[in-house]
Amino acid sequence: GVDYFDDYLVHNLNSGFYDNIVTPYHIFEILSEYKKEGKIKHLGFSVHDAPEFLERILNEHPEVEFVQIAFNYYDYSAAWVQSKKCYDIIRRHGKLVNIMEPVKGGMLANPPESVQKILKDAEPEMSVASWAIRFAAHLEGIITVLSGMSNVEQMQDNLSYMKDFKGLSAAEEATLKQAQEALAKIPL
């Protein structure tokens, strides 16, 4: 019952799906036509693959406007996700970023006790989850942070620190660096 989509996202691009479905069926070309017709306002995709693959898509499809990636302070430099590298590639291409997994499926809302202590000692009034979401939201070019919530209290918590969001201070960034280092020492 709508005339157009504000944001249209091609979900879950990985090399197999991209090479076997998206490319041979000209998905981006079709969606670009829909955009020209006004049926799509903003075109993007989510990527679940290596940074080199992300670079390939952005080189082949400069018409996209945003990319959705998994991004959180645990995976920021992790070899298995490389979210910082992906973020850097997206921004170098001048695209905007949607964030998924800012609290890593809830793990960063309830991290190990040593990590909780670091965060609570720094800002006792802030929830532990707020650190993860604020980290995901603080960089340039972030347009959406998709935070899974299980109840109204979690939603109210998210709204409380995102309403007038100003980014992280240098002290807050240093605290998160300590949390990253503490997490790196714990086998999860």
mmCIF file of C-alpha atoms in Angstrom:
data_model
loop_
_atom_site.group_PDB
_atom_site.id
_atom_site.type_symbol
_atom_site.label_atom_id
_atom_site.label_comp_id
_atom_site.label_asym_id
_atom_site.label_seq_id
_atom_site.Cartn_x
_atom_site.Cartn_y
_atom_site.Cartn_z
ATOM 1 C CA GLY A 1 0.000 0.000 0.000
ATOM 2 C CA VAL A 2 2.936 2.397 -0.417
ATOM 3 C CA ASP A 3 4.187 4.213 -3.499
ATOM 4 C CA TYR A 4 7.881 3.933 -2.628
ATOM 5 C CA PHE A 5 10.405 2.576 -0.134
ATOM 6 C CA ASP A 6 12.529 5.100 1.745
ATOM 7 C CA ASP A 7 15.404 2.647 2.073
ATOM 8 C CA TYR A 8 15.757 -0.566 0.097
ATOM 9 C CA LEU A 9 18.417 -2.969 1.323
ATOM 10 C CA VAL A 10 19.673 -6.042 -0.526
ATOM 11 C CA HIS A 11 20.239 -8.340 2.429
ATOM 12 C CA ASN A 12 23.105 -10.674 3.269
ATOM 13 C CA LEU A 13 25.520 -10.199 0.404
ATOM 14 C CA ASN A 14 28.302 -12.716 0.414
ATOM 15 C CA SER A 15 30.359 -13.925 -2.514
ATOM 16 C CA GLY A 16 28.151 -16.956 -3.253
ATOM 17 C CA PHE A 17 24.863 -15.030 -3.239
ATOM 18 C CA TYR A 18 26.364 -12.085 -5.103
ATOM 19 C CA ASP A 19 28.052 -14.159 -7.827
ATOM 20 C CA ASN A 20 25.235 -16.707 -8.262
ATOM 21 C CA ILE A 21 22.077 -14.620 -7.820
ATOM 22 C CA VAL A 22 22.598 -10.857 -7.582
ATOM 23 C CA THR A 23 24.967 -10.439 -10.525
ATOM 24 C CA PRO A 24 23.491 -12.868 -13.090
ATOM 25 C CA TYR A 25 19.952 -11.660 -12.389
ATOM 26 C CA HIS A 26 20.991 -7.975 -12.554
ATOM 27 C CA ILE A 27 19.470 -7.174 -9.176
ATOM 28 C CA PHE A 28 21.268 -3.841 -8.710
ATOM 29 C CA GLU A 29 20.400 -2.737 -12.232
ATOM 30 C CA ILE A 30 16.722 -3.528 -11.661
ATOM 31 C CA LEU A 31 16.717 -1.723 -8.311
ATOM 32 C CA SER A 32 18.488 1.278 -9.865
ATOM 33 C CA GLU A 33 15.649 1.504 -12.397
ATOM 34 C CA TYR A 34 13.127 1.426 -9.546
ATOM 35 C CA LYS A 35 15.086 4.255 -7.944
ATOM 36 C CA LYS A 36 14.938 6.303 -11.154
ATOM 37 C CA GLU A 37 11.172 5.720 -11.194
ATOM 38 C CA GLY A 38 10.916 6.994 -7.606
ATOM 39 C CA LYS A 39 9.923 3.613 -6.148
ATOM 40 C CA ILE A 40 13.108 3.520 -4.057
ATOM 41 C CA LYS A 41 14.550 6.634 -2.411
ATOM 42 C CA HIS A 42 17.830 5.144 -1.098
ATOM 43 C CA LEU A 43 19.517 1.910 -2.195
ATOM 44 C CA GLY A 44 21.893 -0.129 -0.088
ATOM 45 C CA PHE A 45 22.968 -3.599 0.945
ATOM 46 C CA SER A 46 24.188 -5.553 3.946
ATOM 47 C CA VAL A 47 27.417 -7.461 3.659
ATOM 48 C CA HIS A 48 28.505 -10.630 5.428
ATOM 49 C CA ASP A 49 31.899 -11.329 3.926
ATOM 50 C CA ALA A 50 35.516 -10.190 3.864
ATOM 51 C CA PRO A 51 36.462 -6.522 3.449
ATOM 52 C CA GLU A 52 37.960 -7.294 0.039
ATOM 53 C CA PHE A 53 34.573 -8.534 -1.141
ATOM 54 C CA LEU A 54 32.904 -5.385 0.194
ATOM 55 C CA GLU A 55 35.422 -3.314 -1.776
ATOM 56 C CA ARG A 56 34.549 -5.289 -4.907
ATOM 57 C CA ILE A 57 30.807 -4.623 -4.551
ATOM 58 C CA LEU A 58 31.344 -0.909 -3.976
ATOM 59 C CA ASN A 59 33.631 -0.718 -7.002
ATOM 60 C CA GLU A 60 31.086 -2.553 -9.172
ATOM 61 C CA HIS A 61 28.035 -0.676 -7.810
ATOM 62 C CA PRO A 62 28.886 2.924 -6.956
ATOM 63 C CA GLU A 63 25.175 3.761 -7.194
ATOM 64 C CA VAL A 64 24.455 2.350 -3.717
ATOM 65 C CA GLU A 65 24.135 4.938 -0.958
ATOM 66 C CA PHE A 66 24.553 2.921 2.217
ATOM 67 C CA VAL A 67 25.959 -0.340 3.523
ATOM 68 C CA GLN A 68 24.886 -2.263 6.603
ATOM 69 C CA ILE A 69 27.624 -4.044 8.548
ATOM 70 C CA ALA A 70 28.094 -5.842 11.849
ATOM 71 C CA PHE A 71 29.901 -3.340 14.047
ATOM 72 C CA ASN A 72 30.658 -3.327 17.758
ATOM 73 C CA TYR A 73 33.600 -2.745 20.049
ATOM 74 C CA TYR A 74 34.267 -6.492 20.431
ATOM 75 C CA ASP A 75 34.482 -7.183 16.680
ATOM 76 C CA TYR A 76 36.024 -3.823 15.824
ATOM 77 C CA SER A 77 39.491 -5.194 15.082
ATOM 78 C CA ALA A 78 38.732 -8.916 15.222
ATOM 79 C CA ALA A 79 40.143 -10.912 12.316
ATOM 80 C CA TRP A 80 36.879 -12.840 11.852
ATOM 81 C CA VAL A 81 34.668 -9.742 11.313
ATOM 82 C CA GLN A 82 37.040 -6.844 10.573
ATOM 83 C CA SER A 83 34.346 -4.261 11.172
ATOM 84 C CA LYS A 84 36.796 -1.345 11.365
ATOM 85 C CA LYS A 85 38.275 -2.279 7.999
ATOM 86 C CA CYS A 86 34.784 -2.600 6.491
ATOM 87 C CA TYR A 87 33.741 0.753 7.976
ATOM 88 C CA ASP A 88 36.863 2.399 6.546
ATOM 89 C CA ILE A 89 36.175 0.985 3.069
ATOM 90 C CA ILE A 90 32.568 2.187 3.130
ATOM 91 C CA ARG A 91 33.543 5.706 4.163
ATOM 92 C CA ARG A 92 36.393 5.865 1.649
ATOM 93 C CA HIS A 93 33.746 5.209 -1.015
ATOM 94 C CA GLY A 94 31.657 8.057 0.419
ATOM 95 C CA LYS A 95 28.781 5.833 1.493
ATOM 96 C CA LEU A 96 26.743 5.945 4.695
ATOM 97 C CA VAL A 97 26.650 3.141 7.257
ATOM 98 C CA ASN A 98 23.886 1.198 8.978
ATOM 99 C CA ILE A 99 25.038 -0.765 12.019
ATOM 100 C CA MET A 100 23.771 -4.211 12.963
ATOM 101 C CA GLU A 101 24.906 -6.232 15.984
ATOM 102 C CA PRO A 102 25.986 -3.238 18.107
ATOM 103 C CA VAL A 103 25.616 -5.330 21.269
ATOM 104 C CA LYS A 104 26.691 -8.581 19.577
ATOM 105 C CA GLY A 105 23.467 -10.473 20.141
ATOM 106 C CA GLY A 106 23.251 -9.239 23.737
ATOM 107 C CA MET A 107 26.769 -10.323 24.722
ATOM 108 C CA LEU A 108 27.914 -6.708 25.182
ATOM 109 C CA ALA A 109 24.809 -5.908 27.233
ATOM 110 C CA ASN A 110 25.996 -8.506 29.740
ATOM 111 C CA PRO A 111 29.751 -8.919 29.227
ATOM 112 C CA PRO A 112 32.064 -10.699 31.664
ATOM 113 C CA GLU A 113 32.303 -9.124 35.128
ATOM 114 C CA SER A 114 35.748 -7.613 34.505
ATOM 115 C CA VAL A 115 34.399 -5.662 31.518
ATOM 116 C CA GLN A 116 31.277 -4.550 33.383
ATOM 117 C CA LYS A 117 33.492 -3.227 36.183
ATOM 118 C CA ILE A 118 35.528 -1.093 33.770
ATOM 119 C CA LEU A 119 32.402 0.435 32.275
ATOM 120 C CA LYS A 120 30.517 0.943 35.544
ATOM 121 C CA ASP A 121 33.560 2.437 37.278
ATOM 122 C CA ALA A 122 33.822 5.012 34.490
ATOM 123 C CA GLU A 123 30.124 5.959 34.346
ATOM 124 C CA PRO A 124 28.008 4.251 37.018
ATOM 125 C CA GLU A 125 24.774 5.861 35.786
ATOM 126 C CA MET A 126 25.096 4.466 32.246
ATOM 127 C CA SER A 127 23.940 0.969 31.334
ATOM 128 C CA VAL A 128 26.551 -1.479 30.102
ATOM 129 C CA ALA A 129 24.601 -1.825 26.836
ATOM 130 C CA SER A 130 24.769 1.936 26.307
ATOM 131 C CA TRP A 131 28.532 1.717 25.884
ATOM 132 C CA ALA A 132 28.161 -0.689 22.972
ATOM 133 C CA ILE A 133 25.446 1.285 21.223
ATOM 134 C CA ARG A 134 27.183 4.623 21.733
ATOM 135 C CA PHE A 135 30.414 3.139 20.365
ATOM 136 C CA ALA A 136 28.563 2.003 17.239
ATOM 137 C CA ALA A 137 26.876 5.372 16.793
ATOM 138 C CA HIS A 138 29.804 7.719 17.431
ATOM 139 C CA LEU A 139 31.671 7.542 14.132
ATOM 140 C CA GLU A 140 31.064 9.777 11.134
ATOM 141 C CA GLY A 141 28.572 8.603 8.527
ATOM 142 C CA ILE A 142 26.483 6.348 10.770
ATOM 143 C CA ILE A 143 22.817 6.750 9.876
ATOM 144 C CA THR A 144 21.202 3.886 11.806
ATOM 145 C CA VAL A 145 22.131 1.662 14.738
ATOM 146 C CA LEU A 146 19.876 -1.393 14.858
ATOM 147 C CA SER A 147 19.647 -2.410 18.489
ATOM 148 C CA GLY A 148 17.689 -5.496 19.399
ATOM 149 C CA MET A 149 15.592 -4.953 22.508
ATOM 150 C CA SER A 150 13.674 -7.482 24.566
ATOM 151 C CA ASN A 151 11.501 -5.213 26.682
ATOM 152 C CA VAL A 152 10.259 -1.666 27.211
ATOM 153 C CA GLU A 153 12.985 -0.915 29.781
ATOM 154 C CA GLN A 154 15.702 -1.651 27.209
ATOM 155 C CA MET A 155 13.957 0.581 24.691
ATOM 156 C CA GLN A 156 13.707 3.400 27.247
ATOM 157 C CA ASP A 157 17.394 2.968 28.080
ATOM 158 C CA ASN A 158 18.338 3.243 24.394
ATOM 159 C CA LEU A 159 16.230 6.360 23.974
ATOM 160 C CA SER A 160 17.696 8.003 27.080
ATOM 161 C CA TYR A 161 21.238 8.252 25.706
ATOM 162 C CA MET A 162 20.468 8.497 21.998
ATOM 163 C CA LYS A 163 17.923 11.336 22.171
ATOM 164 C CA ASP A 164 20.548 14.103 22.223
ATOM 165 C CA PHE A 165 23.501 11.970 21.164
ATOM 166 C CA LYS A 166 26.796 13.812 21.054
ATOM 167 C CA GLY A 167 29.342 11.044 20.434
ATOM 168 C CA LEU A 168 32.007 9.706 22.760
ATOM 169 C CA SER A 169 34.492 11.827 24.645
ATOM 170 C CA ALA A 170 38.205 10.994 24.605
ATOM 171 C CA ALA A 171 37.834 9.601 28.140
ATOM 172 C CA GLU A 172 34.936 7.375 27.047
ATOM 173 C CA GLU A 173 36.945 6.126 24.073
ATOM 174 C CA ALA A 174 39.819 5.281 26.445
ATOM 175 C CA THR A 175 37.406 3.382 28.698
ATOM 176 C CA LEU A 176 36.145 1.357 25.746
ATOM 177 C CA LYS A 177 39.743 0.609 24.749
ATOM 178 C CA GLN A 178 40.229 -0.860 28.238
ATOM 179 C CA ALA A 179 37.045 -2.903 27.805
ATOM 180 C CA GLN A 180 38.276 -4.180 24.412
ATOM 181 C CA GLU A 181 41.596 -5.196 25.946
ATOM 182 C CA ALA A 182 39.852 -6.955 28.845
ATOM 183 C CA LEU A 183 37.580 -8.840 26.444
ATOM 184 C CA ALA A 184 40.536 -9.882 24.294
ATOM 185 C CA LYS A 185 42.068 -11.643 27.319
ATOM 186 C CA ILE A 186 38.942 -13.735 27.967
ATOM 187 C CA PRO A 187 38.284 -16.839 25.859
ATOM 188 C CA LEU A 188 34.652 -16.476 24.785
#
